[in-house]
XYZ file of C-alpha atoms in Angstrom:
776
model
C 54.889 -51.907 -110.319
C 53.046 -55.073 -109.310
C 56.285 -56.790 -108.299
C 57.308 -53.806 -106.187
C 53.948 -53.815 -104.419
C 54.247 -57.577 -103.793
C 57.709 -57.185 -102.315
C 56.572 -54.337 -100.034
C 53.586 -56.388 -98.841
C 55.839 -59.362 -98.086
C 58.230 -57.093 -96.202
C 55.428 -55.575 -94.090
C 54.061 -59.023 -93.262
C 57.539 -60.205 -92.287
C 58.045 -57.201 -90.000
C 54.635 -57.742 -88.419
C 55.454 -61.444 -87.910
C 58.783 -60.590 -86.298
C 57.121 -58.028 -84.019
C 54.436 -60.521 -82.991
C 57.034 -63.203 -82.282
C 59.069 -60.692 -80.279
C 56.106 -59.926 -78.016
C 55.036 -62.177 -75.171
C 51.642 -62.177 -73.479
C 52.002 -62.279 -69.685
C 48.971 -63.043 -67.507
C 48.416 -63.284 -63.776
C 46.472 -62.109 -60.767
C 47.374 -59.779 -57.885
C 45.889 -60.217 -54.390
C 46.442 -58.803 -50.903
C 47.550 -60.700 -47.786
C 43.980 -61.947 -47.258
C 43.687 -63.289 -50.787
C 41.356 -60.480 -51.906
C 41.932 -59.123 -55.451
C 43.876 -55.860 -55.743
C 42.452 -53.784 -58.611
C 44.385 -50.910 -60.243
C 47.796 -52.342 -59.332
C 50.585 -51.142 -61.636
C 52.226 -54.032 -63.524
C 55.337 -52.913 -65.425
C 57.707 -54.929 -67.633
C 61.331 -53.681 -67.440
C 64.505 -54.466 -69.296
C 67.719 -55.698 -67.671
C 70.167 -54.615 -66.438
C 69.090 -50.937 -66.708
C 65.501 -51.448 -65.393
C 64.139 -49.281 -68.219
C 60.364 -49.168 -68.793
C 59.171 -51.491 -71.586
C 55.376 -51.732 -71.187
C 52.760 -51.627 -68.450
C 49.109 -52.114 -67.512
C 46.853 -51.900 -64.461
C 44.983 -54.849 -62.974
C 41.222 -55.053 -63.398
C 38.538 -55.137 -60.709
C 39.210 -58.849 -60.167
C 42.971 -58.305 -59.824
C 43.830 -59.967 -63.155
C 46.008 -58.509 -65.904
C 47.292 -59.263 -69.390
C 50.515 -57.568 -70.473
C 52.248 -57.538 -73.864
C 55.926 -57.735 -72.849
C 58.279 -57.095 -75.740
C 61.413 -59.142 -76.299
C 63.496 -56.860 -74.053
C 61.074 -57.224 -71.124
C 62.801 -59.441 -68.545
C 61.497 -58.278 -65.150
C 57.992 -57.510 -63.807
C 57.322 -54.920 -61.105
C 54.044 -54.948 -59.125
C 53.268 -51.763 -57.167
C 50.179 -50.346 -55.492
C 49.624 -47.464 -53.120
C 49.949 -48.695 -49.522
C 51.574 -52.031 -50.440
C 55.129 -53.321 -50.705
C 56.495 -53.480 -54.242
C 57.130 -57.007 -55.586
C 59.342 -58.133 -58.509
C 59.029 -61.311 -60.602
C 60.557 -62.818 -63.750
C 58.672 -62.472 -67.031
C 56.877 -65.659 -68.059
C 53.642 -66.535 -69.821
C 51.704 -67.083 -66.580
C 53.087 -65.647 -63.368
C 50.135 -67.040 -61.398
C 48.999 -65.265 -58.235
C 51.157 -62.443 -56.871
C 50.594 -61.355 -53.273
C 51.286 -57.808 -52.064
C 51.661 -57.166 -48.328
C 50.451 -53.957 -46.704
C 53.101 -51.316 -46.145
C 53.543 -50.503 -42.443
C 55.879 -47.925 -40.920
C 56.782 -47.795 -37.224
C 57.256 -44.361 -35.650
C 58.460 -44.881 -32.092
C 55.681 -46.849 -30.442
C 52.986 -45.685 -32.888
C 52.139 -47.759 -35.959
C 51.143 -45.761 -39.040
C 49.318 -47.672 -41.797
C 48.846 -45.812 -45.036
C 46.529 -48.346 -46.661
C 43.424 -48.182 -44.471
C 41.334 -46.610 -45.885
C 42.853 -45.952 -49.325
C 41.806 -43.572 -52.100
C 43.207 -44.046 -55.594
C 42.641 -42.486 -59.002
C 41.126 -44.700 -61.696
C 40.256 -43.524 -65.197
C 37.733 -40.728 -64.720
C 37.046 -41.430 -61.020
C 38.459 -41.455 -57.506
C 38.036 -44.843 -55.759
C 37.961 -45.238 -51.961
C 38.341 -48.726 -50.483
C 35.784 -49.613 -47.817
C 36.142 -53.374 -47.337
C 38.748 -54.202 -44.698
C 38.908 -50.583 -43.471
C 37.447 -48.626 -40.581
C 34.780 -47.331 -42.973
C 33.060 -50.732 -42.833
C 31.601 -49.773 -39.478
C 30.117 -46.425 -40.517
C 26.641 -47.987 -40.239
C 24.182 -46.763 -42.850
C 25.197 -46.070 -46.415
C 24.479 -42.373 -45.881
C 26.977 -42.148 -43.017
C 29.500 -44.048 -45.118
C 29.148 -41.679 -48.074
C 29.517 -38.710 -45.721
C 33.045 -40.000 -44.921
C 34.110 -40.406 -48.555
C 36.427 -37.624 -49.828
C 34.522 -34.756 -51.488
C 31.098 -36.265 -50.675
C 28.500 -34.842 -48.306
C 25.480 -36.936 -47.279
C 22.987 -35.746 -44.680
C 19.215 -35.919 -44.232
C 18.717 -37.845 -47.468
C 20.663 -35.307 -49.549
C 23.893 -36.412 -51.250
C 26.271 -33.954 -52.920
C 29.712 -34.095 -54.548
C 31.812 -31.062 -53.665
C 31.741 -28.555 -56.507
C 29.635 -30.835 -58.777
C 26.215 -31.018 -57.136
C 23.861 -33.987 -56.807
C 25.359 -37.222 -58.204
C 23.821 -40.107 -60.109
C 24.149 -43.299 -58.049
C 24.982 -46.849 -59.137
C 25.098 -50.083 -57.140
C 27.120 -52.858 -58.823
C 26.628 -51.123 -62.166
C 22.849 -50.793 -61.741
C 21.415 -47.283 -61.637
C 19.692 -46.384 -58.363
C 16.175 -45.384 -59.378
C 15.113 -44.214 -55.943
C 17.471 -43.110 -53.160
C 15.429 -45.217 -50.760
C 17.102 -48.208 -52.447
C 20.252 -47.186 -50.600
C 18.527 -47.985 -47.310
C 18.863 -51.702 -47.942
C 22.666 -51.375 -47.922
C 24.985 -51.159 -44.951
C 28.591 -49.987 -44.853
C 29.938 -53.476 -44.161
C 28.359 -54.681 -47.447
C 30.536 -52.298 -49.457
C 33.815 -53.101 -51.191
C 34.597 -49.629 -52.542
C 33.051 -46.312 -53.612
C 34.036 -44.494 -56.800
C 33.352 -40.766 -57.213
C 33.382 -39.409 -60.788
C 33.387 -35.632 -61.214
C 33.653 -35.621 -65.022
C 31.263 -38.347 -66.267
C 32.024 -39.749 -69.723
C 29.846 -40.100 -72.805
C 28.004 -43.235 -71.636
C 26.219 -41.220 -68.939
C 23.291 -38.870 -69.543
C 24.449 -35.365 -70.409
C 22.403 -34.115 -67.445
C 24.684 -35.995 -65.044
C 27.283 -33.720 -63.416
C 28.787 -36.343 -61.096
C 28.507 -40.078 -60.438
C 28.945 -42.271 -57.361
C 29.466 -45.963 -58.126
C 29.073 -48.308 -55.153
C 30.494 -51.823 -55.437
C 29.451 -54.419 -52.873
C 31.524 -57.353 -51.671
C 31.589 -60.690 -53.433
C 28.876 -63.211 -52.666
C 29.388 -65.266 -49.516
C 27.707 -68.435 -50.754
C 24.550 -70.092 -51.988
C 21.310 -70.897 -50.233
C 19.076 -68.542 -48.278
C 20.370 -65.279 -46.841
C 18.715 -62.678 -44.651
C 19.604 -59.166 -43.571
C 17.222 -57.268 -41.287
C 17.856 -53.769 -39.980
C 15.652 -52.084 -37.368
C 16.119 -48.347 -36.988
C 14.637 -45.995 -34.398
C 15.074 -42.247 -33.936
C 14.070 -39.678 -31.326
C 14.166 -35.970 -32.160
C 13.952 -32.787 -30.112
C 10.193 -32.562 -30.588
C 9.722 -35.920 -28.863
C 8.720 -37.814 -32.009
C 9.788 -41.464 -32.002
C 10.073 -42.715 -35.597
C 11.758 -45.581 -37.363
C 12.089 -48.087 -40.136
C 12.364 -51.828 -40.596
C 14.279 -52.990 -43.660
C 14.228 -56.708 -44.560
C 16.384 -58.059 -47.404
C 16.118 -61.718 -48.417
C 18.064 -63.580 -51.049
C 18.080 -67.133 -52.392
C 20.808 -68.419 -54.691
C 21.324 -71.790 -56.291
C 23.458 -72.394 -59.342
C 22.810 -69.555 -61.754
C 19.436 -68.644 -60.253
C 19.235 -65.615 -57.973
C 16.022 -64.404 -56.318
C 16.120 -61.287 -54.170
C 13.355 -59.503 -52.282
C 13.235 -56.307 -50.245
C 10.457 -55.265 -47.869
C 10.548 -51.971 -46.034
C 8.120 -50.081 -43.824
C 8.820 -46.724 -42.224
C 7.162 -43.990 -40.249
C 8.645 -40.510 -40.088
C 7.999 -37.188 -38.388
C 10.263 -34.321 -39.418
C 9.919 -30.984 -37.602
C 10.762 -27.897 -39.652
C 10.803 -24.752 -37.479
C 12.241 -21.639 -39.107
C 12.088 -17.906 -39.546
C 11.729 -16.239 -42.944
C 12.035 -12.499 -43.518
C 11.088 -11.148 -46.934
C 12.284 -7.635 -47.808
C 10.875 -5.716 -50.789
C 12.599 -2.550 -51.995
C 10.243 -0.170 -53.813
C 9.648 3.500 -53.077
C 9.089 2.225 -49.555
C 10.771 -0.716 -47.827
C 8.397 -3.546 -46.961
C 9.376 -6.254 -44.469
C 7.383 -9.401 -43.878
C 8.752 -11.475 -40.988
C 7.252 -14.924 -40.468
C 7.728 -17.400 -37.612
C 6.920 -20.883 -38.937
C 6.503 -24.101 -36.979
C 5.513 -27.180 -38.961
C 5.926 -30.963 -38.969
C 5.950 -33.417 -41.896
C 4.633 -36.889 -41.047
C 4.471 -39.911 -43.332
C 4.157 -43.670 -43.572
C 5.927 -45.438 -46.433
C 5.867 -48.957 -47.842
C 8.347 -50.388 -50.334
C 8.687 -53.803 -51.961
C 11.014 -55.066 -54.669
C 11.410 -58.474 -56.308
C 14.318 -59.273 -58.622
C 14.938 -62.559 -60.449
C 18.026 -63.226 -62.534
C 19.664 -66.240 -64.088
C 23.334 -66.490 -65.018
C 23.784 -69.163 -67.686
C 27.548 -68.765 -67.379
C 29.992 -65.934 -66.834
C 29.182 -64.636 -70.337
C 25.376 -64.547 -70.283
C 22.902 -63.252 -67.704
C 19.235 -62.191 -67.878
C 16.853 -60.796 -65.302
C 13.685 -58.915 -64.479
C 12.701 -56.806 -61.493
C 9.643 -54.935 -60.278
C 9.210 -52.496 -57.410
C 6.237 -50.955 -55.674
C 6.426 -47.833 -53.555
C 3.381 -46.604 -51.719
C 2.867 -43.611 -49.506
C -0.545 -44.414 -48.024
C -0.401 -41.582 -45.567
C 1.553 -38.336 -45.552
C 0.439 -35.270 -43.699
C 1.985 -31.945 -42.907
C 0.661 -29.291 -40.612
C 1.725 -26.133 -38.901
C 1.221 -22.443 -38.483
C 2.800 -19.184 -39.547
C 2.628 -15.895 -37.656
C 3.621 -12.869 -39.737
C 4.023 -9.160 -39.324
C 4.176 -6.681 -42.218
C 5.887 -3.311 -41.854
C 6.219 -0.333 -44.210
C 9.367 1.699 -43.492
C 9.417 0.213 -39.985
C 5.728 0.922 -39.245
C 3.418 -2.021 -38.586
C 0.698 -2.283 -41.251
C -0.655 -5.835 -40.947
C -0.593 -9.023 -38.852
C -1.370 -12.521 -40.076
C -2.013 -15.933 -38.509
C -2.053 -18.796 -41.017
C -2.728 -22.456 -40.180
C -2.445 -25.194 -42.761
C -2.826 -28.929 -43.145
C -1.919 -30.998 -46.186
C -2.439 -34.600 -47.174
C -0.595 -36.561 -49.862
C -0.998 -40.076 -51.180
C 1.301 -41.460 -53.851
C 2.194 -44.626 -55.735
C 5.188 -45.481 -57.911
C 5.517 -48.664 -59.970
C 8.762 -49.522 -61.755
C 10.071 -52.434 -63.782
C 13.311 -53.454 -65.462
C 14.397 -56.263 -67.768
C 17.961 -56.790 -68.918
C 20.436 -58.949 -70.776
C 24.154 -58.667 -70.211
C 26.681 -60.911 -71.846
C 29.583 -61.451 -74.160
C 29.418 -62.835 -77.687
C 32.926 -63.464 -78.905
C 34.799 -60.271 -78.094
C 31.625 -58.162 -78.046
C 30.173 -57.195 -74.674
C 26.448 -56.399 -74.661
C 24.420 -54.604 -71.973
C 20.725 -54.105 -72.808
C 18.072 -52.676 -70.478
C 14.446 -51.706 -70.872
C 12.515 -49.859 -68.168
C 9.044 -48.556 -67.445
C 7.696 -46.358 -64.677
C 4.301 -45.081 -63.570
C 3.678 -42.548 -60.811
C 0.537 -40.943 -59.456
C -0.229 -38.810 -56.442
C -3.036 -36.795 -54.958
C -2.288 -33.852 -52.702
C -4.708 -31.533 -50.921
C -3.810 -28.503 -48.821
C -6.160 -26.394 -46.720
C -5.030 -22.984 -45.489
C -6.980 -20.956 -42.919
C -5.854 -17.352 -42.537
C -6.847 -14.461 -40.291
C -5.222 -11.134 -41.060
C -5.698 -7.696 -39.585
C -4.660 -4.445 -41.201
C -3.930 -1.648 -38.741
C -7.171 0.145 -37.906
C -9.308 -2.439 -39.756
C -11.445 -5.440 -38.830
C -9.940 -8.932 -38.963
C -10.567 -10.686 -42.256
C -10.721 -14.411 -42.890
C -9.528 -16.619 -45.780
C -10.172 -20.342 -46.216
C -8.403 -21.744 -49.291
C -8.210 -25.368 -50.456
C -5.971 -26.540 -53.288
C -5.807 -29.945 -54.960
C -3.129 -31.290 -57.295
C -3.340 -34.635 -59.160
C -0.253 -35.337 -61.343
C 0.278 -38.540 -63.364
C 3.485 -39.656 -65.123
C 4.488 -42.487 -67.451
C 7.858 -43.482 -68.863
C 9.197 -46.222 -71.136
C 12.889 -46.415 -72.035
C 15.464 -48.754 -73.552
C 19.253 -48.575 -73.514
C 21.985 -50.559 -75.316
C 25.732 -50.439 -74.626
C 28.194 -52.482 -76.705
C 31.913 -52.851 -75.940
C 34.722 -54.501 -77.899
C 38.532 -54.502 -77.950
C 40.049 -52.184 -80.550
C 43.683 -51.255 -81.259
C 44.842 -52.362 -77.836
C 42.031 -50.549 -75.983
C 38.280 -50.782 -75.438
C 35.711 -49.250 -77.778
C 32.165 -48.631 -76.541
C 29.093 -47.372 -78.324
C 25.382 -47.391 -77.715
C 22.144 -45.490 -77.576
C 19.018 -44.865 -75.576
C 15.451 -43.840 -76.291
C 12.814 -42.769 -73.788
C 9.276 -41.465 -74.069
C 7.559 -39.802 -71.123
C 4.262 -38.065 -70.426
C 3.051 -36.026 -67.476
C -0.463 -34.784 -66.771
C -1.381 -32.274 -64.107
C -4.793 -31.215 -62.821
C -4.650 -28.338 -60.306
C -7.695 -26.661 -58.768
C -8.366 -23.981 -56.149
C -11.432 -23.307 -53.987
C -12.847 -20.675 -53.783
C -12.698 -19.785 -57.448
C -11.202 -16.518 -58.561
C -8.060 -16.513 -56.418
C -5.944 -18.102 -59.169
C -6.810 -20.049 -62.293
C -7.161 -23.824 -62.349
C -4.742 -25.752 -64.539
C -5.047 -28.771 -66.829
C -1.756 -29.293 -68.644
C 0.114 -32.144 -70.293
C 3.690 -32.586 -71.466
C 5.116 -35.222 -73.799
C 8.816 -35.714 -74.366
C 10.934 -38.031 -76.519
C 14.660 -38.301 -75.851
C 17.003 -40.109 -78.272
C 20.728 -40.419 -77.529
C 23.797 -42.046 -79.057
C 27.387 -42.202 -77.817
C 30.846 -43.505 -78.692
C 33.724 -43.905 -76.237
C 37.269 -45.230 -76.493
C 39.702 -46.037 -73.675
C 43.271 -47.305 -73.868
C 46.247 -47.813 -71.596
C 49.590 -46.356 -72.715
C 52.029 -47.653 -70.124
C 51.116 -45.890 -66.879
C 48.750 -43.493 -68.734
C 45.083 -44.285 -69.216
C 43.221 -42.221 -71.829
C 39.471 -42.069 -72.448
C 37.621 -39.968 -75.015
C 33.920 -39.881 -75.806
C 31.182 -38.072 -77.684
C 27.467 -38.083 -76.903
C 24.521 -36.729 -78.933
C 21.087 -36.050 -77.435
C 17.936 -35.060 -79.329
C 14.849 -33.908 -77.378
C 11.302 -33.226 -78.598
C 9.214 -31.515 -75.918
C 5.499 -30.842 -76.558
C 3.281 -28.809 -74.233
C -0.526 -28.968 -74.121
C -3.000 -26.766 -72.252
C -6.518 -28.213 -71.958
C -5.478 -30.726 -74.638
C -4.564 -27.898 -77.051
C -1.002 -27.889 -78.393
C 0.940 -24.737 -77.398
C 3.687 -24.174 -79.974
C 5.494 -21.310 -78.202
C 5.984 -23.446 -75.079
C 7.145 -26.550 -76.957
C 10.829 -27.176 -77.661
C 13.215 -29.217 -79.812
C 16.867 -29.590 -78.808
C 19.871 -31.295 -80.403
C 23.255 -31.142 -78.651
C 26.718 -32.744 -78.735
C 28.618 -33.440 -75.514
C 32.345 -34.325 -75.730
C 34.408 -35.734 -72.851
C 38.100 -36.494 -72.265
C 39.753 -38.171 -69.256
C 43.475 -38.821 -68.656
C 44.905 -40.589 -65.608
C 48.239 -42.083 -64.606
C 49.798 -43.849 -61.631
C 53.484 -42.944 -61.316
C 54.552 -45.082 -58.410
C 52.628 -43.728 -55.415
C 51.626 -40.555 -57.256
C 48.309 -40.572 -59.104
C 47.314 -37.845 -61.565
C 44.022 -37.195 -63.346
C 42.767 -34.566 -65.788
C 39.385 -34.431 -67.479
C 36.951 -32.316 -69.491
C 33.229 -32.776 -70.017
C 30.180 -30.840 -71.143
C 26.810 -31.369 -69.496
C 23.253 -30.065 -69.489
C 20.541 -29.594 -66.862
C 17.048 -29.568 -68.289
C 14.230 -27.975 -66.260
C 11.971 -30.409 -64.450
C 8.368 -30.796 -65.532
C 7.295 -29.032 -62.345
C 9.492 -26.031 -63.218
C 7.963 -25.905 -66.726
C 4.360 -25.811 -65.532
C 2.260 -22.765 -66.383
C -0.047 -22.797 -63.362
C 0.371 -20.875 -60.096
C 0.137 -22.531 -56.673
C -1.275 -20.789 -53.607
C 0.848 -21.092 -50.428
C -0.559 -18.316 -48.267
C -1.783 -14.739 -48.526
C 1.759 -13.450 -49.074
C 3.276 -16.243 -51.166
C 2.441 -17.779 -54.551
C 4.576 -20.257 -56.507
C 4.618 -20.694 -60.276
C 6.465 -22.410 -63.087
C 8.011 -20.990 -66.221
C 7.283 -22.802 -69.522
C 9.906 -20.675 -71.276
C 12.906 -21.957 -69.330
C 15.810 -23.256 -71.421
C 18.311 -25.888 -70.229
C 21.456 -24.962 -68.326
C 24.706 -25.985 -70.047
C 28.183 -26.106 -68.571
C 31.763 -26.837 -69.632
C 33.897 -28.411 -66.918
C 37.599 -29.106 -66.375
C 38.752 -31.188 -63.393
C 42.189 -32.065 -62.031
C 43.080 -34.513 -59.245
C 46.241 -35.864 -57.632
C 46.811 -38.494 -54.955
C 49.863 -39.504 -52.952
C 49.696 -42.104 -50.195
C 46.838 -40.899 -47.921
C 46.606 -37.421 -49.454
C 44.323 -36.405 -52.317
C 43.851 -33.027 -54.001
C 41.224 -32.027 -56.548
C 40.301 -28.817 -58.337
C 37.871 -27.808 -61.040
C 36.564 -25.019 -63.237
C 33.072 -24.661 -64.722
C 31.592 -22.249 -67.224
C 27.831 -22.286 -66.584
C 25.481 -20.964 -69.293
C 21.789 -20.062 -68.757
C 21.660 -21.091 -65.062
C 18.148 -21.732 -63.725
C 17.774 -19.588 -60.609
C 14.881 -18.640 -58.289
C 13.018 -15.472 -59.201
C 10.531 -13.286 -57.346
C 8.179 -10.570 -58.525
C 5.321 -8.574 -57.058
C 1.970 -10.284 -57.602
C -1.289 -8.402 -58.339
C 0.493 -5.049 -57.785
C 0.650 -5.735 -54.040
C 4.193 -5.119 -52.663
C 3.509 -7.501 -49.781
C 2.639 -10.424 -52.090
C 5.398 -12.322 -53.927
C 5.204 -14.733 -56.850
C 8.179 -17.101 -56.836
C 9.270 -18.910 -59.992
C 12.477 -19.686 -61.927
C 14.277 -17.819 -64.691
C 17.471 -18.242 -66.695
C 20.294 -16.072 -65.386
C 23.471 -14.779 -67.001
C 26.411 -17.114 -67.672
C 29.048 -17.235 -64.942
C 32.315 -18.949 -63.972
C 33.036 -21.091 -60.906
C 36.191 -22.706 -59.486
C 36.625 -25.106 -56.580
C 39.422 -27.014 -54.867
C 39.670 -29.527 -52.023
C 42.411 -31.238 -50.028
C 41.808 -34.537 -48.203
C 44.170 -36.186 -45.699
C 43.297 -39.672 -44.444
C 46.186 -41.277 -42.487
C 45.850 -44.006 -39.867
C 47.787 -43.635 -36.605
C 47.395 -46.674 -34.373
C 43.747 -46.919 -33.320
C 43.084 -43.312 -34.426
C 41.694 -42.817 -37.940
C 41.499 -39.071 -38.689
C 40.133 -37.641 -41.927
C 40.598 -33.973 -42.753
C 38.954 -32.177 -45.669
C 39.435 -28.527 -46.615
C 37.387 -27.241 -49.545
C 36.816 -23.832 -51.073
C 34.685 -22.627 -53.980
C 34.498 -19.236 -55.652
C 32.058 -17.935 -58.272
C 31.732 -14.864 -60.467
C 27.940 -14.647 -60.452
C 26.256 -11.839 -62.377
C 23.241 -10.377 -60.578
C 22.392 -6.829 -59.580
C 21.193 -6.756 -55.960
C 19.994 -4.121 -53.523
C 22.944 -2.589 -51.689
C 26.227 -4.475 -51.262
C 26.658 -7.521 -53.511
C 28.042 -10.505 -51.539
C 27.530 -13.097 -54.282
C 31.197 -13.148 -55.359
C 32.463 -14.048 -51.873
C 34.188 -17.465 -51.651
C 32.672 -20.278 -49.561
C 34.887 -22.655 -47.554
C 34.164 -25.965 -45.824
C 36.325 -27.676 -43.191
C 35.661 -31.250 -42.036
C 37.527 -33.098 -39.293
C 36.363 -36.671 -38.760
C 37.830 -38.805 -35.984
C 37.268 -42.538 -35.513
C 38.836 -44.463 -32.626
C 38.948 -48.263 -32.892
C 39.560 -49.505 -29.346
C 38.808 -53.137 -30.253
C 35.841 -53.494 -27.865
C 33.923 -50.872 -29.845
C 34.393 -47.929 -32.171
C 33.573 -44.312 -31.439
C 33.501 -41.481 -33.991
C 33.288 -37.718 -33.608
C 32.776 -35.990 -36.949
C 32.845 -32.212 -37.188
C 32.101 -29.812 -40.026
C 32.380 -26.021 -40.268
C 31.218 -23.835 -43.163
C 32.217 -20.185 -43.545
C 30.198 -17.356 -44.997
C 30.077 -17.286 -48.794
C 27.894 -17.558 -51.894
C 26.482 -20.303 -54.108
C 24.642 -18.836 -57.126
C 22.090 -16.345 -55.699
C 22.271 -17.764 -52.148
C 24.595 -16.186 -49.577
C 25.427 -17.985 -46.323
C 25.675 -14.969 -44.056
C 26.748 -16.728 -40.828
C 29.304 -19.514 -40.275
C 27.823 -22.866 -39.273
C 29.206 -25.731 -37.190
C 28.012 -29.292 -36.729
C 29.277 -32.255 -34.702
C 27.965 -35.833 -34.934
C 28.765 -38.643 -32.481
C 28.472 -42.369 -33.194
C 29.224 -45.650 -31.412
C 29.465 -49.053 -33.108
C 29.654 -52.554 -31.634
C 29.313 -55.955 -33.300
C 28.631 -59.385 -31.832
C 28.481 -63.015 -32.999
C 31.218 -62.637 -35.624
C 29.547 -59.511 -37.043
C 26.182 -61.222 -37.519
C 24.651 -58.839 -34.962
C 25.604 -55.171 -34.798
C 24.398 -52.160 -32.831
C 24.971 -48.556 -33.853
C 24.171 -45.468 -31.746
C 24.207 -42.074 -33.455
C 23.631 -38.466 -32.381
C 23.222 -35.891 -35.156
C 24.119 -32.255 -34.377
C 25.327 -33.105 -30.891
C 25.573 -29.489 -29.679
C 22.575 -28.095 -31.648
C 24.761 -25.598 -33.502
C 23.882 -26.342 -37.136
C 22.104 -23.115 -38.071
C 22.371 -22.048 -41.708
C 21.342 -18.423 -42.085
C 20.918 -17.851 -45.830
C 20.060 -14.732 -47.829
C 18.490 -15.425 -51.239
C 18.776 -12.490 -53.624
C 16.117 -11.908 -56.304
C 17.671 -8.855 -57.975
C 17.260 -5.289 -56.790
C 13.573 -5.755 -55.910
C 13.554 -8.417 -53.232
C 15.624 -10.608 -50.909
C 14.680 -13.290 -48.391
C 16.466 -14.283 -45.174
C 16.002 -17.944 -44.245
C 16.933 -19.117 -40.717
C 16.067 -22.708 -39.698
C 16.436 -23.813 -36.097
C 18.984 -26.422 -35.046
C 17.592 -29.852 -34.184
C 19.287 -32.787 -32.486
C 18.369 -36.359 -33.512
C 19.279 -39.502 -31.583
C 18.931 -42.881 -33.258
C 19.687 -46.543 -32.644
C 20.138 -49.211 -35.322
C 20.103 -52.950 -34.624
C 21.023 -55.245 -37.494
C 21.066 -59.029 -37.853
C 22.288 -60.936 -40.881
C 23.303 -64.430 -41.937
C 24.588 -65.917 -45.182
C 24.286 -62.531 -46.817
C 25.161 -62.656 -50.490
C 25.378 -60.060 -53.198
C 22.629 -60.211 -55.751
C 23.671 -61.309 -59.232
C 21.102 -58.926 -60.714
C 22.944 -56.826 -63.315
C 20.226 -54.566 -64.706
C 21.583 -51.033 -65.076
C 18.360 -49.262 -66.004
C 17.337 -46.901 -68.779
C 15.749 -43.462 -68.957
C 17.268 -42.394 -65.654
C 17.563 -38.710 -66.490
C 13.888 -38.599 -67.419
C 12.895 -40.469 -64.241
C 14.616 -37.829 -62.147
C 12.775 -35.047 -63.970
C 9.430 -36.807 -63.435
């Protein structure tokens, strides 16, 4: 028996030795005509003379690759979308392989399929920015608005069908969207959009946008200053100055950002609230208000790279809103079955001051084959807001009555969090595991004068979140597979006047699996993924107090809300300059707006949130992005359809599909660039909101650079024809519905930017506790 075992062991070792000797490691690097690395290039070893597939890999972000070519592998093929295919003999080191852009001539028109280019990678869709017309989009918001399946306007960023994304810059989580303001489109190398985030992301994340900037230009001192000014229809002239400075020498990198801004945002609109009881009550309100603010922001980051395997750093940021005021008026009429019963004039002013302090420390490195990424974060926020409302209302046949109400809210939040991610090669792929722990507190003190209108509130929440994940990715020829599993445990404690409230406290423990498959088959890219995610209610939504807005409107929280969970399947395909994506989601316990009659008065509504019934949603989009001479069109057609369960008064429109059509046009006439971007949205529903009228918007921009791109000027007109009017009906069941109609506003802005020796920061902190920060 022992001899037999010995012989079998020797045989296995001999076979393994023969297999190892028969394999050959091939290394190299793939670049474009300008010497820039070409990531995600297909490298395939083939046999001769039949050209049969032997093995294959894709190049990394730096264009390098390592391929195990078996004994029969004699020929290498290098192929990438938009580039000419190149062949080379198999050898241990093929060196640098250059791929030239693929150009086709149609008559006298040159069609280039590589600028800009979108490709599928793992779980995401990557769009090249560097070296394309997208470099001149101006601000990062305008750039993102031109990325397939992304919408970015007025500070709001959304991924089609997947909601608000989590943002990363060079692997570091964006803690505050104002951090994006320090970037410009010509700083960006590429943008990756992930619609099915894997296990390493928080389970609350439904989509991810990863922004990668260009490689550093050099050492020494660099400066980038952007001055922005805007004029709106109300005659307000506002703006921002954003100064980024960076000093690099050896492994030391010091970066600083200073920003000051002043804003005035008009918000005119009409709201009609309809209540269906024995009688029909209609409250129509004309609102004209303006939000004004001054904001200061400063950030200092210091990092040191000992070598390419070890880097440490710390950063601290300070955000201060020393002055923020809003003011306006509301004129309302109340009718009962069409008969006027009451008129109201309400004037309000509000004042807010706020401070946010954040810090991060990190280590990222490689010990042997083990990659380590460790981050620890802390955050503190405080604010003080006061609102005074003066109301005069007259019931038909009665004397005018007067209300003077002042509310004050003083919230405080703290967070500490740490996160560890470890990666290592395993069985020909990459194995990742890690964990995160965060602890956060929030205190709220809310008071109302005069007393007796609503109760004051003194509440506190404490929450601990512990997570762990494992993830494995491997390349099988042209197929890339990634699987992951994440576990999250949450302890949520609620206190009222420092007394623990058991029925409003929660403990959760959930598993979240994810799978992603992708393949590049020549010029055809395919992707399929599944993920589960969760959306926990914010601390503001969980509050127990009621806020006073005006005589007709109160707002409250709901401490009994449970998280929303969803199961999602996504599919994507790309070919040359065409991309298609589709998805399905099963959404459980959605958190939706709710309205009920307050104090038995049909004219007075209390708005809060409740958990609705589970529903299904599907979406699909088609993007075409060719380049024809100096014309760079981009067409996007998207449609989404839901099966949303809610009983409403009268006809139910909430199952109607919603479609979006975008047609962006950029003309590069060498002296300057001009863009006309148009978007049209049809009627349709999104949860309990129904867009009852189609909307159209057109934006115009001009871009010109000077002094070898050191100086640039960008002119932009938002909503050129003042047609962007979204008329939305929000349904609150059979009792009530609201019709919301904002007015169209045109904004004109000018950006002047100067930069020299701009370099990318080496700071590699990725942050921790990001999901909790968003909830705070």
